Amino acid sequence: MGKLDSKVPSGPLADKWTKHKNEINLVNPANKRNIDVIVVGTGLAGGSAAATLAELGYNVKTFCYQDSPRRAHSIAAQGGINAAKNYQGDGDSAYRLFYDTVKGGDYRSREANVYRLAEESANIIDQCVAQGVPFAREYGGLLDNRSFGGVLVSRTFYAKGQTGQQLLLGCYAAMNRQINRGKIKPYNRHEMMDLVLVDGKARGIIARDLVSGEIERHSAHAVVLATGGYGNVFFLSTNAMGSNVMAAWRAHRRGAYFANPCFTQIHPTCIPVSGDHQSKLTLMSESLRNDGRIWVPKRKEDAENIRQGKLKPTQLKEEDRDYYLERRYPAFGNLVPRDVASRAAKERCDAGFGVNKTGEAVYLDFASAIERYGKEEALTHGMKDADNKTITKLGRQVVENKYGNLFQMYEKIVDENPYETPMMIYPAVHYTMGGLWVDYNLQTTVDGCYCIGEANFSDHGANRLGASALMQGLADGYFVLPYTIGDYLSNDIRTGEISIDSPEFDQAEEAVRERIEKLMSGSGKHSVDHYHKLLGKIMWNKCGMARNAEDLTSAIDDIAALREDFWANVKVTGVADSLNAELEKAGRVADFLELGELFAKDALHRDESCGGHFREEYQTPEGEALRDDENFKYVAAWEFKGEPKNAVLHKENLKYENIELKTRSYK
Amino acid sequence: MKLNLKIWRQKDAKSKGEMKDYPINGIEGDMSFLEMLDVLNEELINKGEEPVQFDHDCREGICGSCSLQINGEPHGPDRLVTTCQLHMRKFNDGDTIVIEPFRATAFPVIKDLVIDRSAFDRIQQVGGYVSVNTSGNTVDANATPIEKENADDSFYAATCIGCGACVAACKNASAMLFTSAKVSQFALLPQGKVEATERVQNMVRQMDLEGFGNCTNTGACEVECPKGISLENIARMNREYLSANVKG
């Protein structure tokens, strides 16, 4: 177990990070000019890291498969970003944010990392405002906050339902400033195909120019992976179509341990699946649960009539509705954490109370919020006896100001007006808490290979709270990695440029070429999407919202068989030395077919329910998750051994010195 | 429904392109326009032909990857949506749909419907930012109150997704709406005031260097913009540019 040293500094929790920063080595400004760093992925984590490293003086190369760094999927994050600013005076603090995050993650994350995240959160907001990120403000000109799931304070900063977009544009602007100074060389429309190790250290990557198909060698003193999550292993997810696990998986095959792959977040409020042609699922921000109330009919026959179109939801009286989250969890109500809300929706739909044609949807209703806001507005405008029509009109305006773009998005997709009839929602695969294992310095088990943002496993445990992903991506990129990577790079001030003419680069490039050739030479029976959809079905049915040993065991075999079929019979048309989206997809799906198997293996070995990992065998009589702290209070980090099924388990035991482990309750 | 698609096919940047006919069947109203192209591509692959290449990623109208000139309109007939949010229910059985890449000198075709929009990146690289270090040691976020209206207007300008529809819609292929949105975001915030003069001069200069046309106030850009970016931004940029040049 020597390799799994978390390197958490000693001392009291609140002093660890400061102490660590004071003790690690630095690189002087003149020497930074002689050091190269590669950053793969340009979302919030990669973009902020690239900009900061370049600003410090390192020579940075960024890689993204999109045509511009600004298109990374962080752009789609809607609801907000948490920070322990306590601007609302509701009792927030770094400790409380830390506590909520560890509890929300069902006690499967590393205390020291989460505390550092909470500590840095306030800096992020200061930083972004200084960069010109237009957050929502009150009439007094100060920043506005909302509340998110699993917490009892309002600590979420936002820019309508487009917070991710605004934060990413901030990173991208910071990157542009460095591109203009010549400190960042952006390689857009490029994909990392492999990680290159020289003397056991990450010293570069092999990349493919997606336009020309050319295979390129790029060297650096360190490689940072910031490539996001692997939710697309399910085919249908809220991820962008191009989101993939390839860079992380290639690093895994080169020695980076993959941690907790089975910890996947199923987001409770997404637009339900409409048919077989569907290519992706659209998320409706959790912020909507500030004002929307979730319900299904109390009586089965009402649900049936609604499904058959004989009854409209607006015709159902208040007493005939079951606001099941408010009923089951009075303390947190509609704002319970995502894993809890998702399972509750599944439970109602499985019991026959679903409200769309396929019975896989529940309502998210804004009628009471519209009325409440309308009355408030009427009073503030001096209208003491406003009629219902006026109240509704005023209320709608308030809701539109808060969530306008989300309501518009819903209407475009579903073709129904959510101001007039409740939204239909259902859980969908969203964020992946698992990822490459990293230590306190965010370094993987490969020296010089760092991993930040959603791509690593670190901060969210078994379930992520809303508005925490943006916080982690930016904290990692702006405020953590730039310090910790310096400690490693301080040993490279005399190394000089890393040559790309070495046997290691030769061998890695050769392997990449062979793999592409193999993908191009399948027998040509089925398209890449055909395999991807089949994999998604296995994952959703057997490794989805509820899992059991029998299903997981068969999933492992199913995926292995599908992978074999894929390599023998996949059909990739076109040529390799040109823009070829099918070839890109094939490479990504090939890696999903390996990750999926490890995912099932990880889920099978974890005989407990926690966060997003719900094993049917382990639940309380009320159907809540039943953790097993005695046997599973650890991070499962898997070492690659040629086949996913042969992966070797390494454990990082988790210690909780500042938080008492309890059964998570939101009642 | 049954449709007849006419699609621009072009092997690479150097080759000559042409329109090709693709009849397609079994399209449902709930499909998005790109899902309809997915169906077509699946058919082409199964026939051993090369699928149509097009840019796309998030499929929820925010990343700005998708483009397409559909029946002569950027992002198709619907208003305030990107192609990935356009649904087939906007079309009728038997329709002919013409699908081309966005046409502009500054957006060369890479392949089929994929275009090179890096000119937009270069415009932003010369000044689309506040020159502040990312040290986090800045002033407290609430130290400078910002009038809600300015913060909102800045936000609306900043919601531009950089898709290029404004350029494609413009008879002069002007990038004024895009550039002015980027200039406005910062012009409306106290943090952006310090570098306002240089920013607008550099960005306008770069915009011209990239080969975009001039603005003749037609307003097609605002009509076709999937995010409803307002022409007011162009007026604001003109004012900024004028005062910058008066300052020298």
Tab-separated table of C-alpha atoms in Angstrom, chain A residues 70-445:
chain	number	residue	atom	x	y	z
A	70	ARG	CA	-14.826	28.243	-24.296
A	71	ARG	CA	-16.966	25.295	-25.404
A	72	ALA	CA	-15.951	22.876	-22.643
A	73	HIS	CA	-18.974	21.384	-20.940
A	74	SER	CA	-18.502	23.478	-17.795
A	75	ILE	CA	-20.308	26.045	-19.942
A	76	ALA	CA	-23.555	24.157	-19.407
A	77	ALA	CA	-23.536	24.245	-15.597
A	78	GLN	CA	-26.646	26.126	-14.617
A	79	GLY	CA	-27.412	26.707	-10.988
A	80	GLY	CA	-24.517	28.265	-9.151
A	81	ILE	CA	-21.327	28.109	-7.157
A	82	ASN	CA	-21.028	27.750	-3.395
A	83	ALA	CA	-18.867	29.978	-1.241
A	84	ALA	CA	-18.730	30.393	2.503
A	85	LYS	CA	-19.058	34.169	2.445
A	86	ASN	CA	-21.920	34.415	4.924
A	87	TYR	CA	-23.186	37.503	3.076
A	88	GLN	CA	-26.708	36.525	4.089
A	89	GLY	CA	-25.767	36.374	7.767
A	90	ASP	CA	-27.459	32.998	8.094
A	91	GLY	CA	-24.695	31.343	10.071
A	92	ASP	CA	-22.485	30.120	7.246
A	93	SER	CA	-18.765	29.471	7.714
A	94	ALA	CA	-15.943	27.488	6.130
A	95	TYR	CA	-16.538	24.774	8.712
A	96	ARG	CA	-20.242	24.571	7.863
A	97	LEU	CA	-19.542	24.296	4.129
A	98	PHE	CA	-16.968	21.619	4.906
A	99	TYR	CA	-19.439	19.785	7.149
A	100	ASP	CA	-22.298	19.933	4.626
A	101	THR	CA	-20.007	18.684	1.846
A	102	VAL	CA	-18.631	15.734	3.812
A	103	LYS	CA	-22.096	14.795	5.064
A	104	GLY	CA	-23.602	15.313	1.604
A	105	GLY	CA	-20.920	13.002	0.203
A	106	ASP	CA	-22.050	10.355	2.687
A	107	TYR	CA	-18.678	10.321	4.492
A	108	ARG	CA	-16.632	8.973	1.627
A	109	SER	CA	-14.389	11.968	0.882
A	110	ARG	CA	-11.092	13.088	2.334
A	111	GLU	CA	-11.553	15.563	5.190
A	112	ALA	CA	-8.437	17.632	4.520
A	113	ASN	CA	-9.257	18.168	0.821
A	114	VAL	CA	-12.815	19.201	1.546
A	115	TYR	CA	-11.780	21.637	4.261
A	116	ARG	CA	-9.289	23.245	1.893
A	117	LEU	CA	-12.024	23.555	-0.715
A	118	ALA	CA	-14.328	25.284	1.774
A	119	GLU	CA	-11.479	27.570	2.819
A	120	GLU	CA	-10.708	28.630	-0.758
A	121	SER	CA	-14.351	29.042	-1.766
A	122	ALA	CA	-14.610	32.676	-0.676
A	123	ASN	CA	-11.526	33.566	-2.752
A	124	ILE	CA	-13.173	32.212	-5.863
A	125	ILE	CA	-16.010	34.719	-5.702
A	126	ASP	CA	-13.599	37.617	-5.119
A	127	GLN	CA	-11.491	36.400	-8.033
A	128	CYS	CA	-14.387	36.029	-10.443
A	129	VAL	CA	-15.887	39.410	-9.621
A	130	ALA	CA	-12.472	41.001	-10.177
A	131	GLN	CA	-12.368	39.310	-13.601
A	132	GLY	CA	-15.701	40.804	-14.573
A	133	VAL	CA	-17.998	37.823	-14.105
A	134	PRO	CA	-21.504	39.337	-13.968
A	135	PHE	CA	-23.090	37.510	-11.027
A	136	ALA	CA	-26.692	38.216	-10.068
A	137	ARG	CA	-27.074	41.250	-7.816
A	138	GLU	CA	-29.670	42.780	-5.551
A	139	TYR	CA	-31.071	46.263	-6.101
A	140	GLY	CA	-28.560	47.567	-3.573
A	141	GLY	CA	-25.772	46.501	-5.930
A	142	LEU	CA	-24.551	43.629	-3.758
A	143	LEU	CA	-24.310	39.981	-4.733
A	144	ASP	CA	-27.403	37.802	-4.466
A	145	ASN	CA	-27.520	34.237	-3.117
A	146	ARG	CA	-29.775	31.217	-3.427
A	147	SER	CA	-30.001	27.925	-1.604
A	148	PHE	CA	-29.143	24.457	-2.875
A	149	GLY	CA	-29.835	20.884	-1.853
A	150	GLY	CA	-28.581	19.373	1.380
A	151	VAL	CA	-27.889	22.675	3.147
A	152	LEU	CA	-29.763	25.044	5.430
A	153	VAL	CA	-28.101	28.322	4.374
A	154	SER	CA	-28.045	30.477	1.209
A	155	ARG	CA	-24.436	30.322	0.030
A	156	THR	CA	-24.869	29.855	-3.687
A	157	PHE	CA	-23.779	32.645	-6.040
A	158	TYR	CA	-25.276	32.550	-9.505
A	159	ALA	CA	-25.777	34.215	-12.858
A	160	LYS	CA	-29.381	33.305	-13.721
A	161	GLY	CA	-29.358	29.676	-14.867
A	162	GLN	CA	-26.063	30.190	-16.692
A	163	THR	CA	-23.501	30.296	-13.913
A	164	GLY	CA	-21.177	27.772	-15.516
A	165	GLN	CA	-21.161	29.768	-18.715
A	166	GLN	CA	-20.188	32.979	-16.966
A	167	LEU	CA	-17.485	31.354	-14.856
A	168	LEU	CA	-16.027	29.527	-17.826
A	169	LEU	CA	-15.964	32.709	-19.874
A	170	GLY	CA	-14.025	34.213	-16.967
A	171	CYS	CA	-11.435	31.409	-17.177
A	172	TYR	CA	-11.352	31.643	-20.933
A	173	ALA	CA	-10.751	35.390	-20.685
A	174	ALA	CA	-7.884	34.752	-18.257
A	175	MET	CA	-6.526	32.182	-20.725
A	176	ASN	CA	-6.854	34.633	-23.615
A	177	ARG	CA	-4.786	37.161	-21.728
A	178	GLN	CA	-2.016	34.579	-21.421
A	179	ILE	CA	-2.386	33.420	-25.048
A	180	ASN	CA	-1.914	37.041	-26.065
A	181	ARG	CA	1.258	37.186	-23.939
A	182	GLY	CA	2.515	34.017	-25.624
A	183	LYS	CA	2.505	32.071	-22.353
A	184	ILE	CA	-0.238	29.647	-23.402
A	185	LYS	CA	-0.169	27.805	-26.706
A	186	PRO	CA	-3.684	26.511	-27.314
A	187	TYR	CA	-4.135	23.309	-29.296
A	188	ASN	CA	-7.845	23.272	-30.075
A	189	ARG	CA	-9.484	20.454	-32.035
A	190	HIS	CA	-6.856	18.149	-30.574
A	191	GLU	CA	-7.370	15.012	-28.546
A	192	MET	CA	-4.988	13.372	-26.098
A	193	MET	CA	-4.459	9.783	-27.206
A	194	ASP	CA	-1.889	8.627	-24.661
A	195	LEU	CA	0.276	9.660	-21.746
A	196	VAL	CA	4.050	9.328	-22.159
A	197	LEU	CA	6.168	8.237	-19.211
A	198	VAL	CA	9.947	8.698	-19.149
A	199	ASP	CA	11.757	7.089	-16.199
A	200	GLY	CA	8.407	6.592	-14.499
A	201	LYS	CA	7.442	10.270	-14.730
A	202	ALA	CA	4.737	11.822	-16.896
A	203	ARG	CA	6.726	13.763	-19.505
A	204	GLY	CA	4.285	14.377	-22.296
A	205	ILE	CA	1.375	13.212	-24.374
A	206	ILE	CA	0.569	11.881	-27.806
A	207	ALA	CA	-2.193	13.957	-29.375
A	208	ARG	CA	-4.222	13.705	-32.552
A	209	ASP	CA	-4.966	16.803	-34.597
A	210	LEU	CA	-8.654	16.170	-35.209
A	211	VAL	CA	-8.715	18.176	-38.447
A	212	SER	CA	-5.734	16.645	-40.257
A	213	GLY	CA	-5.611	13.370	-38.349
A	214	GLU	CA	-1.927	13.949	-37.723
A	215	ILE	CA	-0.415	12.204	-34.679
A	216	GLU	CA	1.722	14.642	-32.671
A	217	ARG	CA	4.209	14.396	-29.805
A	218	HIS	CA	4.172	17.021	-27.066
A	219	SER	CA	6.588	17.007	-24.147
A	220	ALA	CA	6.432	18.783	-20.790
A	221	HIS	CA	7.784	18.523	-17.265
A	222	ALA	CA	4.322	17.769	-15.926
A	223	VAL	CA	0.927	16.846	-17.350
A	224	VAL	CA	-2.353	18.068	-15.864
A	225	LEU	CA	-5.534	16.194	-16.739
A	226	ALA	CA	-8.701	18.256	-16.420
A	227	THR	CA	-10.939	16.280	-18.707
A	228	GLY	CA	-14.207	16.129	-16.791
A	229	GLY	CA	-16.420	13.175	-15.992
A	230	TYR	CA	-17.347	9.858	-17.562
A	231	GLY	CA	-21.158	10.042	-17.359
A	232	ASN	CA	-21.341	9.219	-21.070
A	233	VAL	CA	-20.530	5.614	-20.225
A	234	PHE	CA	-24.349	5.471	-19.853
A	235	PHE	CA	-24.778	6.836	-23.410
A	236	LEU	CA	-27.705	8.971	-22.251
A	237	SER	CA	-26.522	11.546	-19.742
A	238	THR	CA	-26.483	15.291	-19.197
A	239	ASN	CA	-22.887	15.423	-20.480
A	240	ALA	CA	-21.928	16.950	-23.803
A	241	MET	CA	-21.790	14.460	-26.661
A	242	GLY	CA	-18.013	14.641	-26.780
A	243	SER	CA	-17.383	14.271	-23.043
A	244	ASN	CA	-15.285	11.174	-22.586
A	245	VAL	CA	-12.935	9.287	-20.306
A	246	MET	CA	-10.145	8.691	-22.793
A	247	ALA	CA	-7.410	10.909	-21.322
A	248	ALA	CA	-8.047	9.692	-17.780
A	249	TRP	CA	-8.336	6.080	-18.923
A	250	ARG	CA	-5.103	6.255	-20.935
A	251	ALA	CA	-3.397	7.581	-17.784
A	252	HIS	CA	-5.010	4.735	-15.817
A	253	ARG	CA	-3.554	2.209	-18.247
A	254	ARG	CA	-0.172	3.871	-17.715
A	255	GLY	CA	-0.339	3.466	-13.947
A	256	ALA	CA	-2.700	6.048	-12.484
A	257	TYR	CA	-5.140	4.373	-10.096
A	258	PHE	CA	-8.834	4.886	-10.803
A	259	ALA	CA	-10.855	5.582	-7.656
A	260	ASN	CA	-14.503	4.883	-6.827
A	261	PRO	CA	-15.731	4.532	-10.417
A	262	CYS	CA	-19.169	3.402	-9.187
A	263	PHE	CA	-19.868	6.717	-7.433
A	264	THR	CA	-22.062	8.357	-10.041
A	265	GLN	CA	-24.600	11.052	-9.511
A	266	ILE	CA	-28.064	10.614	-10.906
A	267	HIS	CA	-29.530	14.115	-11.024
A	268	PRO	CA	-33.182	14.207	-9.975
A	269	THR	CA	-34.475	16.984	-12.211
A	270	CYS	CA	-33.883	16.256	-15.878
A	271	ILE	CA	-36.239	16.296	-18.828
A	272	PRO	CA	-37.576	12.724	-19.225
A	273	VAL	CA	-36.597	10.470	-22.130
A	274	SER	CA	-38.982	10.914	-25.057
A	275	GLY	CA	-37.913	8.153	-27.431
A	276	ASP	CA	-35.242	5.867	-28.881
A	277	HIS	CA	-33.749	8.565	-31.076
A	278	GLN	CA	-32.695	10.600	-28.073
A	279	SER	CA	-29.025	11.602	-28.080
A	280	LYS	CA	-28.722	13.233	-24.683
A	281	LEU	CA	-30.657	14.299	-21.625
A	282	THR	CA	-31.158	17.864	-20.510
A	283	LEU	CA	-30.776	18.931	-16.948
A	284	MET	CA	-33.107	21.334	-15.210
A	285	SER	CA	-31.062	23.138	-12.555
A	286	GLU	CA	-31.384	22.126	-8.946
A	287	SER	CA	-31.995	25.794	-8.154
A	288	LEU	CA	-35.535	25.177	-9.412
A	289	ARG	CA	-36.119	23.172	-6.238
A	290	ASN	CA	-35.841	26.443	-4.306
A	291	ASP	CA	-39.275	27.313	-5.671
A	292	GLY	CA	-40.654	24.252	-7.410
A	293	ARG	CA	-42.554	21.619	-5.438
A	294	ILE	CA	-42.237	18.003	-6.475
A	295	TRP	CA	-45.333	15.821	-6.488
A	296	VAL	CA	-47.190	12.855	-7.964
A	297	PRO	CA	-50.888	12.015	-7.657
A	298	LYS	CA	-51.911	10.405	-4.367
A	299	ARG	CA	-54.155	7.880	-6.127
A	300	LYS	CA	-52.981	5.412	-8.752
A	301	GLU	CA	-56.086	5.852	-10.868
A	302	ASP	CA	-55.392	9.588	-11.154
A	303	ALA	CA	-51.848	8.797	-12.274
A	304	GLU	CA	-53.207	6.372	-14.868
A	305	ASN	CA	-55.683	8.932	-16.171
A	306	ILE	CA	-52.922	11.514	-16.432
A	307	ARG	CA	-50.737	9.058	-18.353
A	308	GLN	CA	-53.565	8.402	-20.802
A	309	GLY	CA	-54.199	12.122	-21.214
A	310	LYS	CA	-57.691	11.947	-19.669
A	311	LEU	CA	-56.755	14.202	-16.775
A	312	LYS	CA	-54.599	17.315	-16.540
A	313	PRO	CA	-52.278	17.869	-13.558
A	314	THR	CA	-53.755	21.330	-12.994
A	315	GLN	CA	-57.173	19.699	-12.487
A	316	LEU	CA	-55.936	17.722	-9.504
A	317	LYS	CA	-56.886	19.263	-6.151
A	318	GLU	CA	-54.242	20.021	-3.545
A	319	GLU	CA	-55.442	17.210	-1.276
A	320	ASP	CA	-55.117	14.674	-4.112
A	321	ARG	CA	-51.418	15.418	-4.612
A	322	ASP	CA	-48.568	13.715	-2.822
A	323	TYR	CA	-45.683	16.142	-2.232
A	324	TYR	CA	-43.602	13.136	-1.328
A	325	LEU	CA	-40.310	14.910	-0.526
A	326	GLU	CA	-42.039	17.319	1.835
A	327	ARG	CA	-43.849	14.346	3.341
A	328	ARG	CA	-40.772	12.170	3.833
A	329	TYR	CA	-38.157	14.813	4.645
A	330	PRO	CA	-39.868	17.715	6.422
A	331	ALA	CA	-36.602	19.446	7.449
A	332	PHE	CA	-35.122	19.718	3.941
A	333	GLY	CA	-38.285	19.199	1.896
A	334	ASN	CA	-37.785	19.664	-1.836
A	335	LEU	CA	-34.151	20.595	-1.230
A	336	VAL	CA	-32.891	17.201	-0.100
A	337	PRO	CA	-29.596	16.147	-1.743
A	338	ARG	CA	-29.683	14.764	-5.264
A	339	ASP	CA	-29.223	11.093	-4.468
A	340	VAL	CA	-32.121	11.176	-2.007
A	341	ALA	CA	-34.411	13.071	-4.397
A	342	SER	CA	-33.585	10.733	-7.288
A	343	ARG	CA	-34.279	7.578	-5.364
A	344	ALA	CA	-37.548	8.984	-4.046
A	345	ALA	CA	-38.687	9.777	-7.609
A	346	LYS	CA	-37.750	6.293	-8.776
A	347	GLU	CA	-39.605	4.752	-5.827
A	348	ARG	CA	-42.845	6.611	-6.693
A	349	CYS	CA	-42.580	5.805	-10.411
A	350	ASP	CA	-41.776	2.137	-9.765
A	351	ALA	CA	-44.852	2.045	-7.528
A	352	GLY	CA	-47.005	3.181	-10.451
A	353	PHE	CA	-47.428	6.899	-9.782
A	354	GLY	CA	-45.402	8.198	-12.746
A	355	VAL	CA	-47.053	10.899	-14.844
A	356	ASN	CA	-45.766	10.733	-18.428
A	357	LYS	CA	-46.641	8.168	-21.107
A	358	THR	CA	-43.989	5.725	-19.964
A	359	GLY	CA	-44.675	6.330	-16.274
A	360	GLU	CA	-41.153	7.627	-15.712
A	361	ALA	CA	-41.700	11.215	-14.644
A	362	VAL	CA	-42.855	13.275	-11.662
A	363	TYR	CA	-44.060	16.874	-11.487
A	364	LEU	CA	-42.055	19.947	-10.562
A	365	ASP	CA	-44.658	22.588	-9.908
A	366	PHE	CA	-44.232	26.363	-9.685
A	367	ALA	CA	-47.858	27.361	-9.089
A	368	SER	CA	-47.428	28.066	-5.372
A	369	ALA	CA	-44.178	29.982	-5.950
A	370	ILE	CA	-45.839	32.124	-8.611
A	371	GLU	CA	-48.688	32.901	-6.219
A	372	ARG	CA	-46.359	33.595	-3.287
A	373	TYR	CA	-44.086	35.918	-5.271
A	374	GLY	CA	-47.061	37.574	-6.914
A	375	LYS	CA	-48.600	38.484	-3.553
A	376	GLU	CA	-45.267	39.788	-2.322
A	377	GLU	CA	-44.785	41.912	-5.435
A	378	ALA	CA	-48.341	43.248	-5.250
A	379	LEU	CA	-47.816	44.357	-1.656
A	380	THR	CA	-44.450	45.998	-2.376
A	381	HIS	CA	-46.086	47.875	-5.248
A	382	GLY	CA	-48.849	49.087	-2.967
A	383	MET	CA	-51.581	46.921	-4.520
A	384	LYS	CA	-53.421	45.730	-1.406
A	385	ASP	CA	-56.304	43.937	-3.118
A	386	ALA	CA	-54.818	42.758	-6.400
A	387	ASP	CA	-56.908	40.157	-8.263
A	388	ASN	CA	-55.620	36.685	-9.049
A	389	LYS	CA	-54.775	37.564	-12.629
A	390	THR	CA	-52.517	40.409	-11.511
A	391	ILE	CA	-50.912	38.265	-8.832
A	392	THR	CA	-50.167	35.509	-11.346
A	393	LYS	CA	-48.731	38.026	-13.791
A	394	LEU	CA	-46.466	39.595	-11.166
A	395	GLY	CA	-45.430	36.195	-9.823
A	396	ARG	CA	-44.536	34.943	-13.283
A	397	GLN	CA	-42.282	37.930	-13.815
A	398	VAL	CA	-40.338	37.089	-10.659
A	399	VAL	CA	-39.991	33.438	-11.668
A	400	GLU	CA	-38.928	34.495	-15.153
A	401	ASN	CA	-36.231	36.747	-13.730
A	402	LYS	CA	-34.853	33.899	-11.672
A	403	TYR	CA	-35.097	30.983	-14.068
A	404	GLY	CA	-36.056	32.434	-17.445
A	405	ASN	CA	-33.646	30.492	-19.617
A	406	LEU	CA	-34.513	27.178	-17.943
A	407	PHE	CA	-38.227	27.638	-18.552
A	408	GLN	CA	-37.521	28.528	-22.150
A	409	MET	CA	-35.316	25.467	-22.563
A	410	TYR	CA	-38.047	23.242	-21.152
A	411	GLU	CA	-40.673	24.688	-23.444
A	412	LYS	CA	-38.512	24.206	-26.548
A	413	ILE	CA	-37.874	20.561	-25.785
A	414	VAL	CA	-41.205	19.405	-24.377
A	415	ASP	CA	-43.492	21.807	-26.245
A	416	GLU	CA	-45.454	22.686	-23.080
A	417	ASN	CA	-45.531	25.975	-21.174
A	418	PRO	CA	-44.108	25.404	-17.678
A	419	TYR	CA	-45.605	28.662	-16.392
A	420	GLU	CA	-49.037	27.142	-16.959
A	421	THR	CA	-48.598	23.443	-16.340
A	422	PRO	CA	-46.063	21.758	-14.047
A	423	MET	CA	-42.778	20.524	-15.505
A	424	MET	CA	-42.260	16.802	-15.880
A	425	ILE	CA	-38.901	15.611	-14.627
A	426	TYR	CA	-37.025	12.357	-14.074
A	427	PRO	CA	-33.533	11.478	-12.814
A	428	ALA	CA	-30.638	11.161	-15.259
A	429	VAL	CA	-26.922	10.442	-15.117
A	430	HIS	CA	-25.084	13.661	-14.434
A	431	TYR	CA	-21.834	13.995	-12.485
A	432	THR	CA	-19.248	11.361	-11.708
A	433	MET	CA	-17.718	11.565	-8.239
A	434	GLY	CA	-15.237	8.819	-9.103
A	435	GLY	CA	-12.112	9.518	-11.131
A	436	LEU	CA	-8.359	9.258	-10.998
A	437	TRP	CA	-7.060	8.882	-7.454
A	438	VAL	CA	-5.059	11.923	-6.332
A	439	ASP	CA	-3.201	12.802	-3.170
A	440	TYR	CA	-3.483	16.080	-1.249
A	441	ASN	CA	-1.310	17.714	-3.922
A	442	LEU	CA	-3.734	16.549	-6.636
A	443	GLN	CA	-1.062	14.260	-8.074
A	444	THR	CA	-2.095	10.828	-9.372
A	445	THR	CA	-0.102	7.670	-8.656
